[in-house]
CSV table of C-alpha atoms and ligand atoms in Angstrom, one decimal:
chain,number,residue,atom,x,y,z
A,155,PHE,CA,11.9,-15.7,-15.6
A,156,LEU,CA,8.6,-18.2,-16.6
A,157,ASP,CA,5.5,-15.6,-15.8
A,158,GLY,CA,2.1,-17.1,-15.8
A,159,THR,CA,3.7,-20.5,-17.0
A,160,GLY,CA,1.5,-23.7,-16.8
A,161,VAL,CA,-1.7,-24.7,-17.7
A,162,HIS,CA,-4.6,-22.5,-18.0
A,163,ILE,CA,-8.3,-24.0,-19.2
A,164,GLY,CA,-11.0,-22.3,-20.7
A,165,TYR,CA,-11.4,-19.1,-22.4
A,166,GLN,CA,-9.1,-16.4,-21.1
A,167,PRO,CA,-10.5,-12.8,-21.1
A,168,ASP,CA,-7.3,-11.4,-19.8
A,169,GLY,CA,-6.1,-11.7,-23.6
A,170,GLU,CA,-9.1,-9.3,-24.9
A,171,LEU,CA,-8.0,-5.9,-26.1
A,172,GLU,CA,-8.9,-3.7,-23.5
A,173,GLU,CA,-8.5,0.4,-24.3
A,174,ASP,CA,-11.7,2.0,-26.4
A,175,ASP,CA,-9.7,3.4,-29.2
A,176,ILE,CA,-8.0,0.4,-30.1
A,177,ARG,CA,-11.3,-1.8,-29.4
A,178,GLN,CA,-12.6,1.0,-31.6
A,179,ARG,CA,-10.3,0.5,-34.4
A,180,ASN,CA,-10.9,-2.9,-34.9
A,181,GLY,CA,-14.7,-2.8,-35.0
A,182,LEU,CA,-15.1,-3.8,-31.4
A,183,LYS,CA,-17.7,-2.4,-29.0
A,184,PRO,CA,-16.3,-0.3,-26.0
A,185,LYS,CA,-16.1,-3.2,-22.9
A,186,GLU,CA,-16.7,-2.7,-19.3
A,187,ARG,CA,-13.4,-3.3,-17.2
A,188,MET,CA,-14.8,-5.3,-14.9
A,189,PRO,CA,-18.3,-7.2,-13.4
A,190,ARG,CA,-20.3,-5.1,-11.2
A,191,LEU,CA,-19.2,-5.7,-7.2
A,192,ASN,CA,-21.8,-8.1,-6.7
A,193,ASP,CA,-21.8,-9.8,-10.2
A,194,PRO,CA,-23.0,-13.3,-9.3
A,195,ARG,CA,-20.9,-14.8,-12.0
A,196,GLY,CA,-17.6,-12.7,-11.0
A,197,LEU,CA,-18.2,-14.1,-7.3
A,198,MET,CA,-18.0,-17.7,-8.2
A,199,THR,CA,-14.3,-16.7,-10.1
A,200,CYS,CA,-11.3,-16.5,-8.5
A,201,GLY,CA,-10.0,-12.8,-9.0
A,202,PHE,CA,-6.5,-13.7,-9.7
A,203,THR,CA,-7.0,-16.9,-12.1
A,204,SER,CA,-10.3,-17.5,-13.9
A,205,ASP,CA,-9.6,-20.9,-14.3
A,206,ALA,CA,-8.9,-22.6,-11.0
A,207,ASP,CA,-9.3,-22.0,-7.3
A,208,TYR,CA,-7.1,-23.0,-4.7
A,209,ILE,CA,-5.4,-25.9,-6.0
A,210,ARG,CA,-2.4,-28.4,-5.1
A,211,PHE,CA,0.9,-27.8,-6.6
A,212,GLU,CA,4.1,-29.9,-7.6
A,213,THR,CA,6.5,-29.3,-10.0
A,214,THR,CA,9.8,-30.8,-11.3
A,215,VAL,CA,12.1,-28.5,-13.1
A,216,SER,CA,15.2,-28.8,-15.3
A,217,THR,CA,18.2,-26.4,-15.9
A,218,ASP,CA,21.7,-25.9,-16.8
A,219,ALA,CA,23.7,-27.7,-14.5
A,220,ASP,CA,25.3,-24.8,-12.6
A,221,GLN,CA,22.0,-23.4,-12.0
A,222,THR,CA,19.5,-23.1,-9.3
A,223,ALA,CA,15.7,-23.5,-10.3
A,224,ILE,CA,12.9,-22.0,-7.9
A,225,ALA,CA,9.6,-22.4,-7.9
A,226,PRO,CA,6.8,-22.2,-5.2
A,227,GLY,CA,6.6,-25.2,-2.8
A,228,TYR,CA,9.2,-26.7,-0.7
A,229,LEU,CA,12.2,-28.5,-2.3
A,230,GLN,CA,11.8,-32.2,-2.1
A,231,LYS,CA,15.1,-33.2,-4.1
A,232,ASP,CA,17.6,-32.3,-7.1
A,233,TRP,CA,19.5,-34.1,-9.1
A,234,VAL,CA,21.7,-34.2,-12.0
A,235,GLN,CA,21.0,-36.2,-14.7
A,236,ASN,CA,22.5,-36.1,-18.6
A,237,GLY,CA,24.1,-33.0,-17.4
A,238,ARG,CA,21.2,-31.2,-16.5
A,239,ARG,CA,20.1,-30.4,-12.8
A,240,TYR,CA,16.6,-31.1,-11.7
A,241,PHE,CA,14.3,-29.6,-9.2
A,242,HIS,CA,11.4,-31.0,-7.4
A,243,TYR,CA,9.2,-28.8,-5.4
A,244,ARG,CA,5.9,-30.0,-3.6
A,245,MET,CA,3.8,-27.3,-1.9
A,246,ASP,CA,1.9,-28.8,1.4
A,247,ALA,CA,-0.6,-25.9,1.6
A,248,PRO,CA,-3.2,-24.7,-0.7
A,249,MET,CA,-2.3,-22.4,-3.0
A,250,LEU,CA,-3.7,-20.0,-6.0
A,251,ASN,CA,-3.4,-21.7,-9.6
A,252,PHE,CA,-0.6,-18.5,-9.9
A,253,TYR,CA,3.0,-19.1,-10.3
A,254,SER,CA,6.5,-18.3,-11.8
A,255,ILE,CA,9.8,-20.2,-12.0
A,256,GLN,CA,13.6,-18.4,-12.1
A,257,SER,CA,16.6,-20.0,-12.8
A,258,ALA,CA,20.0,-18.8,-12.2
A,259,ARG,CA,23.2,-19.3,-11.2
A,260,TYR,CA,22.5,-17.8,-7.7
A,261,ALA,CA,24.2,-16.6,-4.2
A,262,VAL,CA,22.0,-17.0,-1.0
A,263,ARG,CA,21.6,-15.9,2.1
A,264,ARG,CA,20.0,-18.1,4.7
A,265,ASP,CA,18.3,-16.5,7.5
A,266,GLN,CA,15.3,-17.6,9.9
A,267,TRP,CA,12.6,-15.9,11.8
A,268,ARG,CA,10.7,-17.1,14.7
A,269,ASP,CA,7.0,-16.2,15.7
A,270,PRO,CA,7.5,-14.7,19.4
A,271,THR,CA,4.1,-16.2,20.1
A,272,THR,CA,3.9,-19.6,18.7
A,273,GLY,CA,7.7,-20.7,18.2
A,274,GLN,CA,6.8,-21.1,14.6
A,275,ALA,CA,10.2,-21.2,12.5
A,276,VAL,CA,9.9,-19.2,8.9
A,277,ALA,CA,13.0,-20.0,6.9
A,278,ILE,CA,14.3,-16.7,5.3
A,279,GLU,CA,16.1,-17.3,1.5
A,280,ILE,CA,17.3,-14.4,-0.6
A,281,TYR,CA,18.7,-15.8,-3.9
A,282,TYR,CA,21.0,-12.9,-5.7
A,283,HIS,CA,23.5,-12.7,-8.3
A,284,PRO,CA,26.8,-12.7,-6.3
A,285,THR,CA,27.9,-8.9,-7.2
A,286,HIS,CA,24.4,-7.5,-5.9
A,287,ALA,CA,24.6,-8.6,-2.0
A,288,TYR,CA,24.5,-4.7,-1.5
A,289,ASN,CA,20.8,-4.9,0.2
A,290,VAL,CA,20.3,-8.5,0.8
A,291,PRO,CA,20.7,-8.0,4.6
A,292,ARG,CA,18.2,-5.0,4.8
A,293,MET,CA,15.8,-7.4,2.8
A,294,ALA,CA,16.1,-10.2,5.5
A,295,ASP,CA,15.6,-7.3,8.3
A,296,ALA,CA,12.3,-6.4,5.9
A,297,LEU,CA,11.1,-9.6,6.0
A,298,LYS,CA,11.9,-10.1,10.1
A,299,LYS,CA,9.9,-6.8,11.0
A,300,GLY,CA,7.2,-7.7,8.0
A,301,LEU,CA,6.5,-11.5,9.4
A,302,THR,CA,6.3,-10.1,13.2
A,303,TYR,CA,3.9,-7.1,12.3
A,304,TYR,CA,1.5,-9.3,10.4
A,305,THR,CA,1.2,-12.2,12.0
A,306,LYS,CA,0.6,-10.1,15.1
A,307,ALA,CA,-2.0,-7.8,13.1
A,308,PHE,CA,-3.6,-10.4,10.9
A,309,GLY,CA,-2.6,-13.9,12.0
A,310,PRO,CA,-0.2,-16.8,10.7
A,311,TYR,CA,1.7,-17.0,7.7
A,312,GLN,CA,0.8,-19.8,5.7
A,313,PHE,CA,4.3,-21.4,5.0
A,314,ARG,CA,7.4,-22.7,6.7
A,315,GLN,CA,9.7,-20.4,4.5
A,316,VAL,CA,9.9,-17.3,2.3
A,317,ARG,CA,12.2,-17.0,-0.8
A,318,ILE,CA,13.1,-13.7,-2.6
A,319,GLN,CA,14.7,-14.4,-6.1
A,320,GLU,CA,16.7,-11.4,-7.9
A,321,PHE,CA,15.7,-11.5,-11.5
A,322,PRO,CA,17.5,-9.1,-14.3
A,323,ARG,CA,16.1,-5.5,-15.2
A,324,TYR,CA,14.3,-6.7,-18.2
A,325,LYS,CA,11.3,-5.5,-15.9
A,326,SER,CA,11.4,-3.5,-12.9
A,327,PHE,CA,9.1,-4.9,-10.6
A,328,ALA,CA,8.8,-7.4,-8.0
A,329,GLN,CA,5.8,-9.5,-7.6
A,330,SER,CA,4.6,-12.3,-4.6
A,331,PHE,CA,3.9,-15.7,-5.4
A,332,PRO,CA,3.2,-18.7,-3.0
A,333,ASN,CA,6.2,-18.5,-0.4
A,334,THR,CA,8.4,-17.1,-3.6
A,335,ILE,CA,8.8,-13.5,-4.2
A,336,PRO,CA,10.6,-12.8,-7.7
A,337,THR,CA,12.2,-9.1,-7.4
A,338,SER,CA,13.9,-7.4,-10.3
A,339,GLU,CA,17.4,-5.7,-9.5
A,340,GLY,CA,15.8,-2.9,-10.5
A,341,ALA,CA,13.3,-3.5,-7.6
A,342,GLY,CA,15.6,-3.5,-4.5
A,343,PHE,CA,18.8,-5.5,-5.0
A,344,ILE,CA,20.8,-2.0,-6.9
A,345,SER,CA,18.9,0.5,-4.9
A,346,ASP,CA,21.6,3.0,-3.5
A,347,LEU,CA,20.4,3.5,0.2
A,348,ARG,CA,23.1,5.9,1.3
A,349,ASP,CA,21.1,8.7,1.3
A,350,PRO,CA,19.5,8.9,4.9
A,351,GLU,CA,17.4,11.3,3.6
A,352,ARG,CA,15.5,9.2,1.4
A,353,PRO,CA,12.3,6.9,2.4
A,354,ASP,CA,14.3,3.2,1.9
A,355,ASP,CA,12.4,1.6,-1.0
A,356,VAL,CA,14.3,-1.7,-0.3
A,357,PHE,CA,12.2,-2.0,2.8
A,358,PHE,CA,8.9,-1.1,1.6
A,359,ILE,CA,8.8,-2.9,-1.6
A,360,THR,CA,9.7,-6.4,0.1
A,361,ASN,CA,7.1,-5.8,2.8
A,362,HIS,CA,4.5,-4.8,0.3
A,363,GLU,CA,5.1,-8.0,-1.4
A,364,LEU,CA,5.3,-9.9,1.8
A,365,GLY,CA,2.0,-8.8,2.7
A,366,HIS,CA,0.5,-10.2,-0.4
A,367,GLN,CA,1.2,-13.8,1.1
A,368,TRP,CA,-1.9,-12.2,3.3
A,369,TRP,CA,-3.7,-10.1,0.8
A,370,GLY,CA,-3.9,-12.2,-2.4
A,371,HIS,CA,-3.0,-15.4,-1.3
A,372,GLN,CA,-4.9,-16.1,1.8
A,373,VAL,CA,-8.0,-13.7,1.0
A,374,VAL,CA,-8.9,-13.6,-2.9
A,375,GLY,CA,-11.7,-11.7,-3.9
A,376,GLY,CA,-13.7,-12.4,-7.1
A,377,GLN,CA,-13.5,-11.3,-10.3
A,378,VAL,CA,-15.3,-8.3,-9.8
A,379,GLN,CA,-15.1,-4.4,-8.8
A,380,GLY,CA,-13.0,-3.6,-5.5
A,381,SER,CA,-10.7,-7.1,-5.6
A,382,SER,CA,-7.7,-5.1,-6.1
A,383,MET,CA,-8.2,-3.5,-3.1
A,384,LEU,CA,-8.3,-6.2,-1.0
A,385,SER,CA,-4.8,-7.3,-2.6
A,386,GLU,CA,-3.1,-4.1,-3.4
A,387,SER,CA,-4.3,-2.0,-0.8
A,388,LEU,CA,-4.1,-4.2,1.8
A,389,ALA,CA,-0.7,-5.0,0.9
A,390,GLU,CA,0.2,-1.8,0.5
A,391,TYR,CA,-1.1,-0.6,3.9
A,392,SER,CA,0.5,-3.4,5.4
A,393,SER,CA,3.8,-2.3,3.8
A,394,LEU,CA,2.9,1.4,5.4
A,395,MET,CA,2.6,0.0,8.9
A,396,THR,CA,6.1,-1.4,9.1
A,397,CYS,CA,7.6,2.0,7.5
A,398,LYS,CA,5.7,4.1,10.1
A,399,HIS,CA,7.2,1.9,12.8
A,400,GLU,CA,10.8,1.9,11.0
A,401,PHE,CA,10.9,5.2,9.7
A,402,SER,CA,11.4,8.6,11.3
A,403,ALA,CA,8.6,10.9,10.9
A,404,PRO,CA,10.2,13.4,8.1
A,405,LEU,CA,10.6,10.2,6.2
A,406,MET,CA,7.4,8.9,6.4
A,407,GLN,CA,5.8,12.0,5.4
A,408,LYS,CA,8.1,11.7,2.4
A,409,ARG,CA,6.7,8.3,1.7
A,410,MET,CA,3.0,9.7,2.4
A,411,ARG,CA,3.3,12.5,-0.3
A,412,ASP,CA,4.8,10.3,-2.8
A,413,GLU,CA,1.4,8.2,-2.5
A,414,LEU,CA,-0.3,11.4,-2.7
A,415,ASP,CA,1.7,12.8,-5.8
A,416,GLN,CA,1.4,9.4,-7.6
A,417,TYR,CA,-2.7,9.1,-7.0
A,418,LEU,CA,-3.3,13.0,-8.3
A,419,ARG,CA,-0.9,12.3,-11.3
A,420,GLY,CA,-2.8,8.6,-11.8
A,421,ARG,CA,-6.4,10.1,-12.0
A,422,ARG,CA,-5.5,12.8,-14.5
A,423,GLY,CA,-4.1,10.5,-16.8
A,424,GLU,CA,-7.7,8.2,-16.3
A,425,ARG,CA,-8.7,7.0,-19.8
A,426,LYS,CA,-12.1,5.7,-18.8
A,427,LYS,CA,-13.3,6.8,-15.4
A,428,GLU,CA,-12.1,6.6,-12.0
A,429,LEU,CA,-14.1,4.8,-9.6
A,430,PRO,CA,-14.4,5.3,-5.4
A,431,LEU,CA,-11.7,2.6,-3.6
A,432,MET,CA,-14.2,0.0,-2.9
A,433,LEU,CA,-15.2,-0.2,-6.7
A,434,VAL,CA,-11.6,0.2,-8.2
A,435,GLU,CA,-11.2,-1.7,-11.2
A,436,ASN,CA,-7.3,-2.8,-11.3
A,437,GLN,CA,-6.4,0.6,-11.4
A,438,PRO,CA,-2.8,0.9,-9.9
A,439,TYR,CA,-3.3,4.9,-8.7
A,440,ILE,CA,-6.2,4.0,-7.1
A,441,HIS,CA,-5.4,0.5,-5.5
A,442,TYR,CA,-1.8,1.2,-4.5
A,443,ASN,CA,-1.5,5.3,-3.8
A,444,LYS,CA,-5.3,5.8,-3.1
A,445,GLY,CA,-5.5,2.9,-1.1
A,446,GLY,CA,-2.4,3.3,1.0
A,447,MET,CA,-3.0,6.7,2.0
A,448,VAL,CA,-6.7,5.8,2.9
A,449,PHE,CA,-6.1,2.8,5.0
A,450,PHE,CA,-2.8,4.9,6.5
A,451,ALA,CA,-5.5,8.0,7.4
A,452,LEU,CA,-8.2,5.4,8.5
A,453,GLN,CA,-5.9,3.8,11.4
A,454,ASP,CA,-4.7,7.5,12.1
A,455,TYR,CA,-8.7,8.4,12.9
A,456,ILE,CA,-9.8,5.1,14.3
A,457,GLY,CA,-6.8,3.8,16.0
A,458,GLU,CA,-4.1,1.4,14.8
A,459,ASP,CA,-5.4,-1.6,16.7
A,460,LYS,CA,-9.1,-0.5,16.0
A,461,LEU,CA,-8.5,-1.0,12.2
A,462,ASN,CA,-6.1,-3.7,12.1
A,463,GLY,CA,-8.7,-5.7,14.6
A,464,ALA,CA,-11.3,-5.3,11.9
A,465,ILE,CA,-9.0,-6.5,9.3
A,466,LYS,CA,-8.0,-9.3,11.1
A,467,ALA,CA,-11.8,-10.1,11.7
A,468,PHE,CA,-12.3,-9.9,7.9
A,469,LEU,CA,-9.2,-12.0,7.4
A,470,THR,CA,-10.3,-15.0,9.6
A,471,LYS,CA,-14.0,-15.0,8.3
A,472,THR,CA,-12.6,-15.4,4.7
A,473,ARG,CA,-9.5,-16.8,4.7
A,474,TYR,CA,-9.4,-19.3,2.0
A,475,GLN,CA,-12.5,-18.7,0.9
A,476,THR,CA,-13.9,-19.6,-2.6
A,477,ARG,CA,-17.3,-19.9,-4.3
A,478,PRO,CA,-18.5,-17.4,-3.6
A,479,TYR,CA,-15.5,-14.9,-3.2
A,480,THR,CA,-15.6,-12.4,-1.0
A,481,ASN,CA,-16.0,-8.6,-1.9
A,482,THR,CA,-15.3,-5.1,-0.9
A,483,ALA,CA,-18.8,-5.1,0.4
A,484,GLU,CA,-18.0,-7.4,3.0
A,485,PHE,CA,-14.7,-5.6,3.9
A,486,VAL,CA,-16.0,-2.5,4.0
A,487,SER,CA,-18.9,-3.6,6.8
A,488,TYR,CA,-16.1,-4.9,8.8
A,489,LEU,CA,-14.7,-1.1,8.7
A,490,LYS,CA,-17.9,0.2,9.5
A,491,LYS,CA,-18.5,-1.8,12.6
A,492,ALA,CA,-15.1,-0.8,14.0
A,493,THR,CA,-15.8,3.1,13.4
A,494,PRO,CA,-17.5,5.1,15.8
A,495,ASP,CA,-20.7,7.1,14.7
A,496,SER,CA,-18.7,10.4,14.6
A,497,LEU,CA,-16.1,8.9,12.3
A,498,GLN,CA,-18.6,6.9,9.7
A,499,TYR,CA,-18.1,9.6,7.4
A,500,VAL,CA,-14.7,9.0,7.1
A,501,VAL,CA,-15.4,5.5,5.7
A,502,HIS,CA,-18.0,7.0,3.3
A,503,ASP,CA,-16.1,9.3,2.0
A,504,MET,CA,-12.4,7.4,1.5
A,505,PHE,CA,-13.9,4.0,0.4
A,506,GLU,CA,-17.3,4.8,-0.8
A,507,THR,CA,-17.0,8.0,-2.8
A,508,ILE,CA,-14.1,9.8,-4.4
A,509,THR,CA,-13.5,13.0,-1.9
A,510,LEU,CA,-11.0,15.4,-2.3
A,511,PHE,CA,-9.9,18.4,-0.4
A,512,GLU,CA,-8.6,21.9,-1.2
A,513,ASN,CA,-6.9,22.8,2.6
A,514,GLN,CA,-4.6,26.0,2.9
A,515,LEU,CA,-2.7,28.0,5.2
A,516,ASP,CA,-3.4,31.3,4.3
A,517,GLU,CA,-1.7,32.9,7.1
A,518,ALA,CA,0.5,32.2,10.2
A,519,THR,CA,1.8,34.5,12.9
A,520,TYR,CA,2.9,34.7,16.6
A,521,THR,CA,3.7,37.1,19.6
A,522,GLN,CA,5.6,36.1,22.6
A,523,ARG,CA,3.5,36.1,25.8
A,524,PRO,CA,4.3,37.9,29.1
A,525,ASP,CA,5.0,34.3,30.4
A,526,GLY,CA,7.5,33.4,27.9
A,527,LYS,CA,5.0,31.3,26.1
A,528,TYR,CA,3.8,31.8,22.3
A,529,ASP,CA,0.3,32.8,21.1
A,530,VAL,CA,0.0,31.3,17.5
A,531,ARG,CA,-2.7,32.5,14.8
A,532,LEU,CA,-3.6,30.3,12.0
A,533,THR,CA,-5.7,31.4,9.0
A,534,LEU,CA,-7.3,28.2,7.9
A,535,ARG,CA,-8.9,27.5,4.5
A,536,ALA,CA,-10.8,24.2,4.0
A,537,ALA,CA,-13.0,22.5,1.2
A,538,LYS,CA,-14.2,19.4,0.7
A,539,MET,CA,-15.7,18.2,-2.8
A,540,ARG,CA,-17.1,14.8,-4.3
A,541,ALA,CA,-15.7,14.0,-7.7
A,542,ASP,CA,-17.8,12.0,-10.2
A,543,SER,CA,-16.4,9.4,-12.8
A,544,LEU,CA,-15.3,12.0,-15.5
A,545,GLY,CA,-13.9,14.3,-12.7
A,546,ASN,CA,-16.4,16.8,-12.4
A,547,GLU,CA,-16.5,18.2,-8.8
A,548,THR,CA,-19.7,19.1,-6.5
A,549,PRO,CA,-18.9,21.1,-3.1
A,550,VAL,CA,-20.1,19.3,0.1
A,551,ALA,CA,-20.5,20.6,3.4
A,552,LEU,CA,-17.5,20.6,5.7
A,553,ARG,CA,-17.8,18.8,9.2
A,554,ASP,CA,-14.4,17.1,9.2
A,555,TYR,CA,-11.4,16.3,11.9
A,556,VAL,CA,-8.3,17.9,9.8
A,557,ASP,CA,-4.8,17.6,11.4
A,558,ILE,CA,-3.6,21.0,12.7
A,559,GLY,CA,0.3,21.4,13.5
A,560,ILE,CA,2.7,23.6,14.9
A,561,PHE,CA,5.9,22.7,14.8
A,562,GLY,CA,9.9,23.9,15.8
A,563,PRO,CA,12.6,23.9,13.3
A,564,ASP,CA,12.9,21.7,10.7
A,565,GLN,CA,15.0,18.5,11.6
A,566,ALA,CA,15.4,17.0,8.2
A,567,LYS,CA,18.6,18.8,6.4
A,568,LYS,CA,17.1,18.8,2.8
A,569,THR,CA,13.6,20.4,3.2
A,570,GLU,CA,11.1,22.0,1.2
A,571,ASP,CA,9.1,25.0,2.3
A,572,TYR,CA,5.9,22.8,2.7
A,573,ASP,CA,7.4,20.2,4.8
A,574,ALA,CA,6.7,20.2,8.6
A,575,SER,CA,9.7,18.0,9.7
A,576,GLY,CA,10.2,19.5,13.2
A,577,LYS,CA,9.0,18.7,16.4
A,578,PRO,CA,5.5,19.3,16.6
A,579,LEU,CA,4.5,22.0,19.3
A,580,PHE,CA,1.1,21.4,18.8
A,581,PHE,CA,-1.0,18.5,17.1
A,582,LYS,CA,-4.3,17.7,17.2
A,583,LYS,CA,-7.2,17.2,14.7
A,584,ILE,CA,-9.8,20.0,14.8
A,585,LYS,CA,-13.4,20.0,13.7
A,586,LEU,CA,-13.7,22.4,10.9
A,587,THR,CA,-17.2,23.9,9.5
A,588,GLN,CA,-16.3,27.0,7.3
A,589,PRO,CA,-14.7,27.8,4.4
A,590,LYS,CA,-12.5,30.0,6.4
A,591,THR,CA,-11.3,29.8,10.1
A,592,VAL,CA,-9.0,31.9,12.5
A,593,LEU,CA,-7.7,30.0,15.4
A,594,THR,CA,-5.2,31.0,18.3
A,595,PHE,CA,-3.1,28.7,20.0
A,596,VAL,CA,-0.8,28.7,23.0
A,597,VAL,CA,2.6,26.9,22.7
A,598,ASN,CA,5.7,26.7,25.2
A,599,ASP,CA,8.5,26.7,22.6
A,600,LYS,CA,9.1,28.9,19.6
A,601,PRO,CA,7.1,28.2,16.5
A,602,ALA,CA,8.9,28.1,13.1
A,603,LYS,CA,5.9,26.3,11.1
A,604,ALA,CA,2.3,25.7,11.0
A,605,GLY,CA,0.1,23.7,8.8
A,606,ILE,CA,-3.4,22.2,7.7
A,607,ASP,CA,-3.2,18.2,7.3
A,608,PRO,CA,1.0,19.2,7.1
A,609,TYR,CA,1.3,15.0,7.1
A,610,HIS,CA,-1.2,14.5,4.2
A,611,LYS,CA,-3.8,12.2,5.3
A,612,LEU,CA,-6.3,14.0,3.4
A,613,ILE,CA,-6.4,14.0,-0.4
A,614,ASP,CA,-5.7,17.5,-1.1
A,615,ARG,CA,-5.4,18.7,-5.0
A,616,HIS,CA,-2.8,21.3,-3.5
A,617,TYR,CA,-0.7,20.1,-0.7
A,618,MET,CA,2.0,22.4,-1.4
A,619,ASP,CA,0.0,25.7,0.6
A,620,ASN,CA,-0.7,23.6,3.8
A,621,VAL,CA,2.3,24.1,5.6
A,622,LYS,CA,4.0,27.6,5.9
A,623,ALA,CA,6.5,29.5,8.3
A,624,VAL,CA,4.9,31.2,10.8
A,625,ALA,CA,5.8,35.0,10.9
A,626,ALA,CA,6.4,37.4,14.1
A,627,GLY,CA,3.5,39.9,14.2
A,628,GLU,CA,-0.1,40.1,15.4
A,629,GLY,CA,-2.3,38.9,12.3
A,630,LYS,CA,-5.3,39.8,10.7
A,631,GLY,CA,-8.7,38.7,11.1
A,632,THR,CA,-11.2,37.7,13.9
A,633,VAL,CA,-10.5,34.9,16.0
A,634,VAL,CA,-13.4,32.9,16.4
A,635,ALA,CA,-11.8,29.9,18.9
A,636,GLN,CA,-9.5,29.4,21.1
A,637,ARG,CA,-7.6,26.7,21.5
B,128,LIG,ZN1,1.2,-5.8,-4.9
């Protein structure tokens, strides 16, 4: 696996020491991680590679006679000469100066996807170690579902072929290069997918990487704050949307809780400063985990088609745009245009600030009514905070729409007290304005659990107290509203 190969021209700031303490030990001043959002020089520099914009690409690779070498582009010809095998690749569309080359004794699965509206065919090729065939059909399935969703939601795929190439577990990542997605054996090929109660990471990772063919390869930001949101958060969101249509609700809930867990853990380990999503400085816990959560929540608030429409309009405007490169300020302006006045605060909270919640279901009781239905009384606590870059929190007024759910018995076999995997008997966003709210609801079936933000759409520092079992009984406290 040759990564970052090829010629790079000029000074490469990526090679500088980053951590403040290591810099100090070497007599260097602390360094800003990234130029500001509107930095004029940063906006004239590609966020992925500082030495070139989109390029024309052609390469010839030689390898052992029994191996297949893979690089971006389309294979023009291959031949054997002096006991070595040669591969000549050429790309016919603009691509970033960003590529990797693999060579191995591969087995290959060939498949095809056809765009249902245009009829355009895309060849799917998965190159794998011959004994690692387990998840190869699942990867092909994921690619087809991703291609279908992304072309419809965002716009056309720019290549005629997509390839996944396995590489050994010296590293356990997958990365998207033009029409090639090198994937570690440890990032999908040898994952054990037999447990139906675990979210399928092969599907998720494959479609995250496929998403980068749009986010990163069609649209790329400048070398400024926020640019990794345009690549990583949008790839994460794209993949989460394919998961939403593929996974059961309880599995999706686990998937989203994983995002929340990793974000909360990441911000605890921050060594310099946390930033709002739109100013992210290549911080994985922000651009992957918070980004995935925030975009997923936003499609829930304003609607999937509305959000995808805004993203598509942004992509159409900025596709292959170079100097000046786009930034997240331009992107967020598209989000605001697509968001109704009543929900503008959601965009502000999620993209422009660090906003946290402390929501809790304090008490949940039910009584059966004479008509056979059930009265459910919930005592909810809710609070909203803004954090600064060092984690200092300030309370802010609550005027927020928050999911309230009442559920039947859990459907997942392995379930935690704080999971709500039952059929929703009631589920709705309710505007909360008080730190404590007591509400009653009427449901047709006997309730088992209830929750405030039970599916973890908001960033809640303690999510384990959001859901609890509903107990038989009258409950305490004065009801402020009847639903
Ligand atoms: Zn990524």
